Short mmCIF file of C-alpha atoms and ligand atoms in Angstrom, two decimals:
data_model
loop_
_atom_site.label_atom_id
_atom_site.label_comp_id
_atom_site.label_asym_id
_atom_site.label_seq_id
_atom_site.Cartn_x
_atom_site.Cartn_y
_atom_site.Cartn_z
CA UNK A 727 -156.06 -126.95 42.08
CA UNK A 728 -158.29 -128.89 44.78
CA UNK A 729 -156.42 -130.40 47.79
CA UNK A 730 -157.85 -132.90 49.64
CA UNK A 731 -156.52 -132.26 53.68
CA UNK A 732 -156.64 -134.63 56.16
CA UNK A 733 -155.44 -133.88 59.78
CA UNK A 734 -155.60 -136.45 62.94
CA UNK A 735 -153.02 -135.22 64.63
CA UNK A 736 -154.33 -134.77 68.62
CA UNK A 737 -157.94 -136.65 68.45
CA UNK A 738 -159.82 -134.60 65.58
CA UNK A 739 -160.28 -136.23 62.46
CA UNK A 740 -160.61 -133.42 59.68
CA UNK A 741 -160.86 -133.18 56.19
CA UNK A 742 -161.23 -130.97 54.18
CA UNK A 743 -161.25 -130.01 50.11
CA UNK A 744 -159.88 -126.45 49.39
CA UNK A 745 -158.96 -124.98 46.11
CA UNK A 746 -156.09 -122.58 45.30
CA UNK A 747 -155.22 -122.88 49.01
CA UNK A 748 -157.68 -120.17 50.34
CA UNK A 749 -161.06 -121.36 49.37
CA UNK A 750 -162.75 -123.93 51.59
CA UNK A 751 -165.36 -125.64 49.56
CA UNK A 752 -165.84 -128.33 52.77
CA UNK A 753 -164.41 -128.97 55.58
CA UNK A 754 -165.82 -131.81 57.71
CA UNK A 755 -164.44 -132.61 61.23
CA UNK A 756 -165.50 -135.01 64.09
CA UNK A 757 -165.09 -133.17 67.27
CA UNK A 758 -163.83 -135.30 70.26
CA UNK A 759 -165.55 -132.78 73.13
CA UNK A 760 -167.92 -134.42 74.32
CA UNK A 761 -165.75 -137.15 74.91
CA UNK A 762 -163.09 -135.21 76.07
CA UNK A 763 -165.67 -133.53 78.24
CA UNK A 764 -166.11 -136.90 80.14
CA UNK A 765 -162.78 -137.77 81.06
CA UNK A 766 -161.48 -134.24 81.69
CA UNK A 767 -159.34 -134.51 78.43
CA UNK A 768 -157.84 -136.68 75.72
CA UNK A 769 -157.07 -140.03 76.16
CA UNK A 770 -154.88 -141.18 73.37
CA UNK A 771 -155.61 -144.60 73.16
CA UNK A 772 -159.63 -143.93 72.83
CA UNK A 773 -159.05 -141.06 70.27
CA UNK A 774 -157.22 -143.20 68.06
CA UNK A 775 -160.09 -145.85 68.17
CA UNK A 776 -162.69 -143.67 67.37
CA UNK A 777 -160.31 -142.34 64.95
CA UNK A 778 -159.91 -145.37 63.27
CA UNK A 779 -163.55 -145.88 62.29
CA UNK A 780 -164.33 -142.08 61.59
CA UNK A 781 -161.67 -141.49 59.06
CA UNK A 782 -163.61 -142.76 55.89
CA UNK A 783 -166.83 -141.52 56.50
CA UNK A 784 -165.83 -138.27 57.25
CA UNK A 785 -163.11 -138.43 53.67
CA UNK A 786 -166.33 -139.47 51.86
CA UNK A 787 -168.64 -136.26 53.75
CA UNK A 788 -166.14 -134.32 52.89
CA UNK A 789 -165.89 -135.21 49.13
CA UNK A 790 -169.70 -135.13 49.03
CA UNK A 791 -170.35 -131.82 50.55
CA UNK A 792 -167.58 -130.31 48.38
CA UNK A 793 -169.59 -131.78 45.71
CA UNK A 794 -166.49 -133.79 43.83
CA UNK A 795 -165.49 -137.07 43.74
CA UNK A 796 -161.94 -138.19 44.87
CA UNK A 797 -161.22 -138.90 41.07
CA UNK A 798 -161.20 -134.83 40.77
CA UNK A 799 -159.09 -134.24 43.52
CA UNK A 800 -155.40 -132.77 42.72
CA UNK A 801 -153.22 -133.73 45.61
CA UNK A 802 -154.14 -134.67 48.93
CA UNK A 803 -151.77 -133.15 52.18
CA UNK A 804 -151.84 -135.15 55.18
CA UNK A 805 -150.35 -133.96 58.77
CA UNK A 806 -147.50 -136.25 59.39
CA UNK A 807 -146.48 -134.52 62.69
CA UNK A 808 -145.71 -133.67 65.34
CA UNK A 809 -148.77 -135.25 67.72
CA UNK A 810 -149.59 -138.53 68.87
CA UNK A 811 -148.43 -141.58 67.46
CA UNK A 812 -151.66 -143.47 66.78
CA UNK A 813 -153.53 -140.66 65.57
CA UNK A 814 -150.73 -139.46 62.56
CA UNK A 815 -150.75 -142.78 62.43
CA UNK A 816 -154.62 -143.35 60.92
CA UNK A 817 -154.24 -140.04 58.52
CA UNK A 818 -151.08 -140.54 57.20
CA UNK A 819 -151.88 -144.53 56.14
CA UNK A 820 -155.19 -143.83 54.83
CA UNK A 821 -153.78 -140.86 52.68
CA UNK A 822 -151.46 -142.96 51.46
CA UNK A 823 -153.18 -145.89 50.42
CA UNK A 824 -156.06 -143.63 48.84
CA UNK A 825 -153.35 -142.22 46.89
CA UNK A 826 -151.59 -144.80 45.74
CA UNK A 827 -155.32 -146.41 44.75
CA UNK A 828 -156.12 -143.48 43.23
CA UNK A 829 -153.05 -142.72 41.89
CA UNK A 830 -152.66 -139.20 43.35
CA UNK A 831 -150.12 -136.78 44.40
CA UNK A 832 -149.56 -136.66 48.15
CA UNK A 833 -147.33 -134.56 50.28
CA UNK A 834 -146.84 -134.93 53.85
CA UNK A 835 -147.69 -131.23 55.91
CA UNK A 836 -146.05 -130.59 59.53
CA UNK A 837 -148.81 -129.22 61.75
CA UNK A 838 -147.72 -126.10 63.14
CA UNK A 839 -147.07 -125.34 59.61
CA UNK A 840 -150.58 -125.80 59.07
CA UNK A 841 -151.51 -123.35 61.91
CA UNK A 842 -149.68 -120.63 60.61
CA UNK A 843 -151.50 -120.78 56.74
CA UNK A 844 -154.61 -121.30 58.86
CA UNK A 845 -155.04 -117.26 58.62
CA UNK A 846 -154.77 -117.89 54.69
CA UNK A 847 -158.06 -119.74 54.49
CA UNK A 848 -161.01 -118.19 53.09
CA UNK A 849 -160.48 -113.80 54.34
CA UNK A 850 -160.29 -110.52 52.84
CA UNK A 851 -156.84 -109.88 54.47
CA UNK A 852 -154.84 -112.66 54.25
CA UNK A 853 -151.29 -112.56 55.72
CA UNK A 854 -148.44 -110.33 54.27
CA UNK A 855 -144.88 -111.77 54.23
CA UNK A 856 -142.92 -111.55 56.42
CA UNK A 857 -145.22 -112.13 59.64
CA UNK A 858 -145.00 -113.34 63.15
CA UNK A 859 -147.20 -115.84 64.03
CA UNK A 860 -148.31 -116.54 67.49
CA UNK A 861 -150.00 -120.22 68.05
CA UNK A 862 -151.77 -120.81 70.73
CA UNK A 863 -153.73 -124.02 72.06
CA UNK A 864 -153.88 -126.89 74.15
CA UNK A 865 -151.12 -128.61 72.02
CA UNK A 866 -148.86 -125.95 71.27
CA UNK A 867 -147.53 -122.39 72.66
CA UNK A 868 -145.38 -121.16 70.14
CA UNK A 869 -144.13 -118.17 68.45
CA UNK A 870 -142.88 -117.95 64.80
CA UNK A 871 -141.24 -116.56 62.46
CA UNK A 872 -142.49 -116.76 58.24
CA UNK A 873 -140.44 -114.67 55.87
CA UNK A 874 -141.67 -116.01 53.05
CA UNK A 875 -143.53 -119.77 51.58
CA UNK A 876 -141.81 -122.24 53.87
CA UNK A 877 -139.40 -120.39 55.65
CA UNK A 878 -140.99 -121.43 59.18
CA UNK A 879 -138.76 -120.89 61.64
CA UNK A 880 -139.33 -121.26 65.70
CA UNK A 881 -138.57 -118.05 67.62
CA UNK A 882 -139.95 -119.52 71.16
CA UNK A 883 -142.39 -121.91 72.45
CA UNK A 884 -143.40 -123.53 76.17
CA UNK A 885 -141.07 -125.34 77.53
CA UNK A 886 -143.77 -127.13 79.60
CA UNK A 887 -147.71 -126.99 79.54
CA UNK A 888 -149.01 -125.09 76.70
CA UNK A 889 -150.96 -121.99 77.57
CA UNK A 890 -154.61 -123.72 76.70
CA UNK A 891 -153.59 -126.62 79.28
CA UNK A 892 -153.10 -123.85 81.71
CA UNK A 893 -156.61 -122.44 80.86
CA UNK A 894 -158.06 -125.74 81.41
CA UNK A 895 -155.86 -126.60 85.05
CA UNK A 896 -157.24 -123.26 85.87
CA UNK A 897 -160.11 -123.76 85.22
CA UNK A 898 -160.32 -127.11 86.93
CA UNK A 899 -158.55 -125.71 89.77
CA UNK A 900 -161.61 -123.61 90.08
CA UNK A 901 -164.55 -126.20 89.64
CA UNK A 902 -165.40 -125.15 86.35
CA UNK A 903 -166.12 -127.50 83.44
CA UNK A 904 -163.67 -128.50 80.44
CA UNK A 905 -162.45 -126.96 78.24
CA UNK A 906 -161.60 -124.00 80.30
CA UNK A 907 -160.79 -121.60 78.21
CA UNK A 908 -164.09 -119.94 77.26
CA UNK A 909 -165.32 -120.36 81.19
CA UNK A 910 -162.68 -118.63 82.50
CA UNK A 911 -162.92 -115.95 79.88
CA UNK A 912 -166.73 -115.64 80.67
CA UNK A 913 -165.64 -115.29 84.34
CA UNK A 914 -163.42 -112.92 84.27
CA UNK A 915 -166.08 -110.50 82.70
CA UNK A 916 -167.39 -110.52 85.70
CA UNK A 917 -164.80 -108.46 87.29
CA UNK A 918 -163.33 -105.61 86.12
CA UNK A 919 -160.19 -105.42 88.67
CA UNK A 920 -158.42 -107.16 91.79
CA UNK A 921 -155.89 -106.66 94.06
CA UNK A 922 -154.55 -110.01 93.77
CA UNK A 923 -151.57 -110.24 91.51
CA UNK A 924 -150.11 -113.48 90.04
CA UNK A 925 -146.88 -113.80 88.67
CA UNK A 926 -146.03 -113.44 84.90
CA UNK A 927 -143.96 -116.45 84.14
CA UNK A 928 -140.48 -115.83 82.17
CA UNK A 929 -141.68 -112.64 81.42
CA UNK A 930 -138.11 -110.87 81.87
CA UNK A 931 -136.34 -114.24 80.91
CA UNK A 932 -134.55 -112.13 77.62
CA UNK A 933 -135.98 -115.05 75.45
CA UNK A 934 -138.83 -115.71 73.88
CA UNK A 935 -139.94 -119.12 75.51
CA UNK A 936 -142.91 -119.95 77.85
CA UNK A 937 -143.19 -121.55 80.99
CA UNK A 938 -147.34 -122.45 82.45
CA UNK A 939 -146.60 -125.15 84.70
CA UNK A 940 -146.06 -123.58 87.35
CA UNK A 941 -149.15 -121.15 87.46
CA UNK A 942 -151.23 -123.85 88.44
CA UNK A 943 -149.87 -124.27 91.52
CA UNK A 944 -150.20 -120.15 92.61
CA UNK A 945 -153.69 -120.66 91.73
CA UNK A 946 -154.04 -123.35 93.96
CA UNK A 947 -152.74 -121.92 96.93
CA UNK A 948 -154.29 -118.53 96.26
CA UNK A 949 -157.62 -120.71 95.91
CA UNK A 950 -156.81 -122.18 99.30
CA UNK A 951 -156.12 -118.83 101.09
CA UNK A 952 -159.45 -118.38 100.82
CA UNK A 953 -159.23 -114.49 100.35
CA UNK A 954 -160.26 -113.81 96.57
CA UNK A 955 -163.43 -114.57 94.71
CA UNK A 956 -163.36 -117.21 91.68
CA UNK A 957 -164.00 -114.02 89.13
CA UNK A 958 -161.00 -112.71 90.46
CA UNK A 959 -158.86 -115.26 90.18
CA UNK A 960 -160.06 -116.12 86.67
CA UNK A 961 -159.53 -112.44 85.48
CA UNK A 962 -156.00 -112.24 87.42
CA UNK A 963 -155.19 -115.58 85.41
CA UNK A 964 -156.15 -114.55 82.43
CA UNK A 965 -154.29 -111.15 82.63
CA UNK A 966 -150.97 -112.62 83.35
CA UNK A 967 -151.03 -115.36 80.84
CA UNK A 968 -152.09 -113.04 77.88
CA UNK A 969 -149.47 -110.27 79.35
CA UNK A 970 -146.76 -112.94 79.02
CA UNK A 971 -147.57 -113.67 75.60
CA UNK A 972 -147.92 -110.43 74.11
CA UNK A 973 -144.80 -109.04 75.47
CA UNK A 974 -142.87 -111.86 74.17
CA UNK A 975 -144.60 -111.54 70.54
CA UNK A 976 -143.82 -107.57 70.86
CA UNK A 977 -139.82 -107.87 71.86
CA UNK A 978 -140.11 -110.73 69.21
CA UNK A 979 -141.63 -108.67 66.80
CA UNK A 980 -139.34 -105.93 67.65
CA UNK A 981 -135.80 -107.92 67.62
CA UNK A 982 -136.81 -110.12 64.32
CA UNK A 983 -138.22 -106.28 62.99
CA UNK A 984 -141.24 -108.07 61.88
CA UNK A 985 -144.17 -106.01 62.06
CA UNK A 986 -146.91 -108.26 60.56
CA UNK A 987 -148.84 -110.67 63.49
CA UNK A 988 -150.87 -113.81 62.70
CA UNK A 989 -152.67 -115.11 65.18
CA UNK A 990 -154.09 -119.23 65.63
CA UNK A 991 -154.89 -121.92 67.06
CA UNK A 992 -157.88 -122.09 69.81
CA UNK A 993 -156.55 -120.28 72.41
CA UNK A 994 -156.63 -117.07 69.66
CA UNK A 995 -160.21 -117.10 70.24
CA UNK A 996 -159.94 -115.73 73.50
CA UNK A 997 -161.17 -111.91 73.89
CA UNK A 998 -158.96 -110.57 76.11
CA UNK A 999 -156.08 -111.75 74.06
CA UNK A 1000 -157.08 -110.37 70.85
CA UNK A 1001 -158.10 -107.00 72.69
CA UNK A 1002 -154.15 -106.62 73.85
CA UNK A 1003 -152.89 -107.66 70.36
CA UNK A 1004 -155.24 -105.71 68.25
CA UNK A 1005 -153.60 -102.70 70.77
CA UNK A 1006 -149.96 -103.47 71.17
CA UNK A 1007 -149.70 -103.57 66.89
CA UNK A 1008 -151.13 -102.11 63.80
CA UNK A 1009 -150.91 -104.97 61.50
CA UNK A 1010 -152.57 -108.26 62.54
CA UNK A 1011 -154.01 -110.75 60.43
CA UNK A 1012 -156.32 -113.37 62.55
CA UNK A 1013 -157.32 -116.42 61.87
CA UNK A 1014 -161.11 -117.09 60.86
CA UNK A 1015 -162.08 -118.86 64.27
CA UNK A 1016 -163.61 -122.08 62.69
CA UNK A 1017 -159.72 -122.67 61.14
CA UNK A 1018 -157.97 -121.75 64.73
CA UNK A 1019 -158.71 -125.22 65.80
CA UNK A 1020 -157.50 -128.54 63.89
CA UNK A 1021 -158.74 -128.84 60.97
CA UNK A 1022 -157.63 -130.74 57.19
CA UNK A 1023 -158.32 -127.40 55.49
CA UNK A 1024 -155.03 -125.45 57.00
CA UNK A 1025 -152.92 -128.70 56.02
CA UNK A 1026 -154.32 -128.02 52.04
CA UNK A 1027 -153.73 -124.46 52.40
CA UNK A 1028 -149.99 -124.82 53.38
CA UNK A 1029 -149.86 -127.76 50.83
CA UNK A 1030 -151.12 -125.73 47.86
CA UNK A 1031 -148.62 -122.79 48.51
CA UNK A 1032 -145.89 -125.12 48.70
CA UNK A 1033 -146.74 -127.83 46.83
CA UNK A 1034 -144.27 -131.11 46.74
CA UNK A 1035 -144.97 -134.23 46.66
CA UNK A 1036 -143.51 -137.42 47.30
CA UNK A 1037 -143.22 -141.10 46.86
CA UNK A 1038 -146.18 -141.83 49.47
CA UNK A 1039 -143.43 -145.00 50.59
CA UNK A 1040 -141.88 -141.60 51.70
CA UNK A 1041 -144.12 -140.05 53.86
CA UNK A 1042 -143.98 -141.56 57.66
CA UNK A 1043 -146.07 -140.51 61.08
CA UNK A 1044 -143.06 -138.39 63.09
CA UNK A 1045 -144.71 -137.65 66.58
CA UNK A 1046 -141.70 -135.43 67.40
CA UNK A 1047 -141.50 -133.51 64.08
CA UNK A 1048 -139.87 -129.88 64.44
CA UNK A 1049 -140.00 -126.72 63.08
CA UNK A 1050 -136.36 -125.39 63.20
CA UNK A 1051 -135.07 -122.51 65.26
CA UNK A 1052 -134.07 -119.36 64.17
CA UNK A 1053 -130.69 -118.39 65.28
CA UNK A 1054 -131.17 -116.34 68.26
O1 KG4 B 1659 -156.83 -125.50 69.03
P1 KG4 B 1659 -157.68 -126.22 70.02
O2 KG4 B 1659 -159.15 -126.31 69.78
O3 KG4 B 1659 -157.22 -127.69 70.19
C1 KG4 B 1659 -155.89 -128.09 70.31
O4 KG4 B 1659 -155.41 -128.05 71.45
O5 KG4 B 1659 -155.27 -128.41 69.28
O6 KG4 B 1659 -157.39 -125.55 71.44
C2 KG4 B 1659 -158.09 -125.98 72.57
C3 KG4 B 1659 -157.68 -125.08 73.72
C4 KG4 B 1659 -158.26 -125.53 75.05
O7 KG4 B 1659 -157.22 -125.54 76.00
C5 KG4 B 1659 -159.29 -124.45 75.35
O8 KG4 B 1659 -159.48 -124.25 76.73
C6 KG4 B 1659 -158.68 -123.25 74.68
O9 KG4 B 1659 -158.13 -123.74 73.48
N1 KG4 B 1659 -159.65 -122.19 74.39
C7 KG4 B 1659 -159.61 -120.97 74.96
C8 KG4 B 1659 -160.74 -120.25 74.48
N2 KG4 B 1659 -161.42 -121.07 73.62
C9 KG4 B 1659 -160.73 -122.25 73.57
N3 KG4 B 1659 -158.74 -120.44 75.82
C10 KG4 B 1659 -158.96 -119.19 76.25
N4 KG4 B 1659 -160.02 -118.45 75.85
C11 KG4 B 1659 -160.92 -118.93 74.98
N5 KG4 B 1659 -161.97 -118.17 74.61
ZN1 ZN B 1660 -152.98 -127.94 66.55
#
């Protein structure tokens, strides 16, 4: 079965055409970063512009580089939250109306769903049920729980800035250029220890939330004491944020008795982080890196494992679409 995915959820627009939910015969996505470079991040209002007028040309790339035509497509998926308004928007009505041209299936996907079949796509190891999945970016800090096809359920998540905005404050914080992540993972190699010592936010809070707002503003004053060098800071960063999140996956892992860990989104591509999950458990399952980001082929994947569609009347943008919570 082929699956056409689209996904505009932040300010990508991605397509993609996978079959039996684990090969990727194309995936074509216009990257915003250069843009988002510019202004220091996304603007909503210009994303969904540009998103506007990319949308069909990169459906059509897509089609063409998967060598099919939309007439031998099986179902298209389409992210109908959560994110920002005008972007769902601009995937979910061009799905539609292709579909009901076309007269194809459609189902609408829910993002973070997406992320966690992300680790399905195209690897010798793909997940085993049940698994943990922890999914990190810049849009979403969250841990959760999969027991088996579509039972998705939200153990934690941020209750603020997601851990890839901190990356990027950080990193601003620190003169260096957007997106932050990767610089202040460079920089930290630099160092190999420091005396300084940040705090590691909710780390004792008994849950299995996150809180990065507030590192930010340590950083800052650390950066105006004057005392530690920009490596240092970077590594000391970089340590506390990935110590937070791996000892919430591992008392996670540990209360839920779940000993399987997937790993997403783009903050997954960070070294350090890996390193201390690869070494706190014995079962992880990561996600290819070039389907950690958003992309339309994770929104086919979960849509072929899980296949229902609708009415495409049925299927509406929700910016504030939910996971639910498991019962804690
Ligand atoms: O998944 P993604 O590409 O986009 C969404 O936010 O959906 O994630 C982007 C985030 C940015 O905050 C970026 O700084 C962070 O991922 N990131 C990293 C690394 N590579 C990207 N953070 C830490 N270490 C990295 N190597
Ligand atoms: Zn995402």
């Amino acid at each position: 079965m082929k699956i056409l995915g689209i996904e505009t959820s932040c300010d990508e627009t991605s397509a993609s055409v996978v079959e039996n939910g684990v090969r990727v015969l194309s995936m074509t996505t216009l990257s915003s970063l250069k843009r988002q470079i510019k202004w220091g991040g996304i603007v909503p209002e210009v994303a969904a512009r540009e998103q506007v007028e990319a949308i069909m040309p990169v459906i059509e790339i897509c089609l063409e580089e998967a060598k099919t035509t939309i007439e031998n497509i099986d179902g298209i998926a389409v992210t109908r939250g959560p994110g920002l308004l005008g972007s769902l928007l601009i995937g979910v009505e061009t799905a539609k109306t292709i579909a009901m041209i076309k007269n194809i299936p459609i189902m609408g996907v829910d993002h973070m769903k997406g992320h966690t079949y992300a680790a399905f796509l195209e690897t010798k190891n793909p997940p085993i049920f049940p698994f943990m999945a922890l999914l990190v970016s810049g849009g979403h800090t969250q841990i959760v729980s999969c027991k088996g096809h579509d039972d998705i359920k939200i153990i934690g998540e941020t209750r603020d800035d997601s851990i890839g905005e901190a990356f990027d404050k950080t990193a601003r914080l620190l003169g260096l250029p957007y997106p932050g992540g990767p610089e202040i993972s460079k920089l930290a190699k630099t160092v190999s220890k420091t005396k300084l010592r940040l705090t590691r936010p909710m780390i004792n809070s008994g849950d299995f939330d996150f809180s990065f707002s507030g590192i930010k503003t340590q950083v800052a004053k650390v950066i105006s004491e004057n005392i530690y060098s920009k490596a240092e800071i970077a590594y000391e960063f970089q340590e506390s944020v990935t110590d937070v999140v791996v000892a919430k996956l591992l008392r996670a892992s540990e209360k839920y008795q779940i000993k399987n860990i997937v790993t997403g989104g783009g903050v997954a591509a960070n070294e350090r982080l890996r390193e201390k999950v690869k070494t706190t458990f014995s079962s992880v399952f990561e996600t290819p890196p070039i389907y950690c980001t958003d992309n339309g082929a994770m929104i086919a994947a979960y849509a072929f494992f899980n296949w229902k569609p609708v009415p495409y009347l049925d299927i509406k943008a929700d910016p504030s679409l939910n996971l639910e919570y498991e019962l804690r």
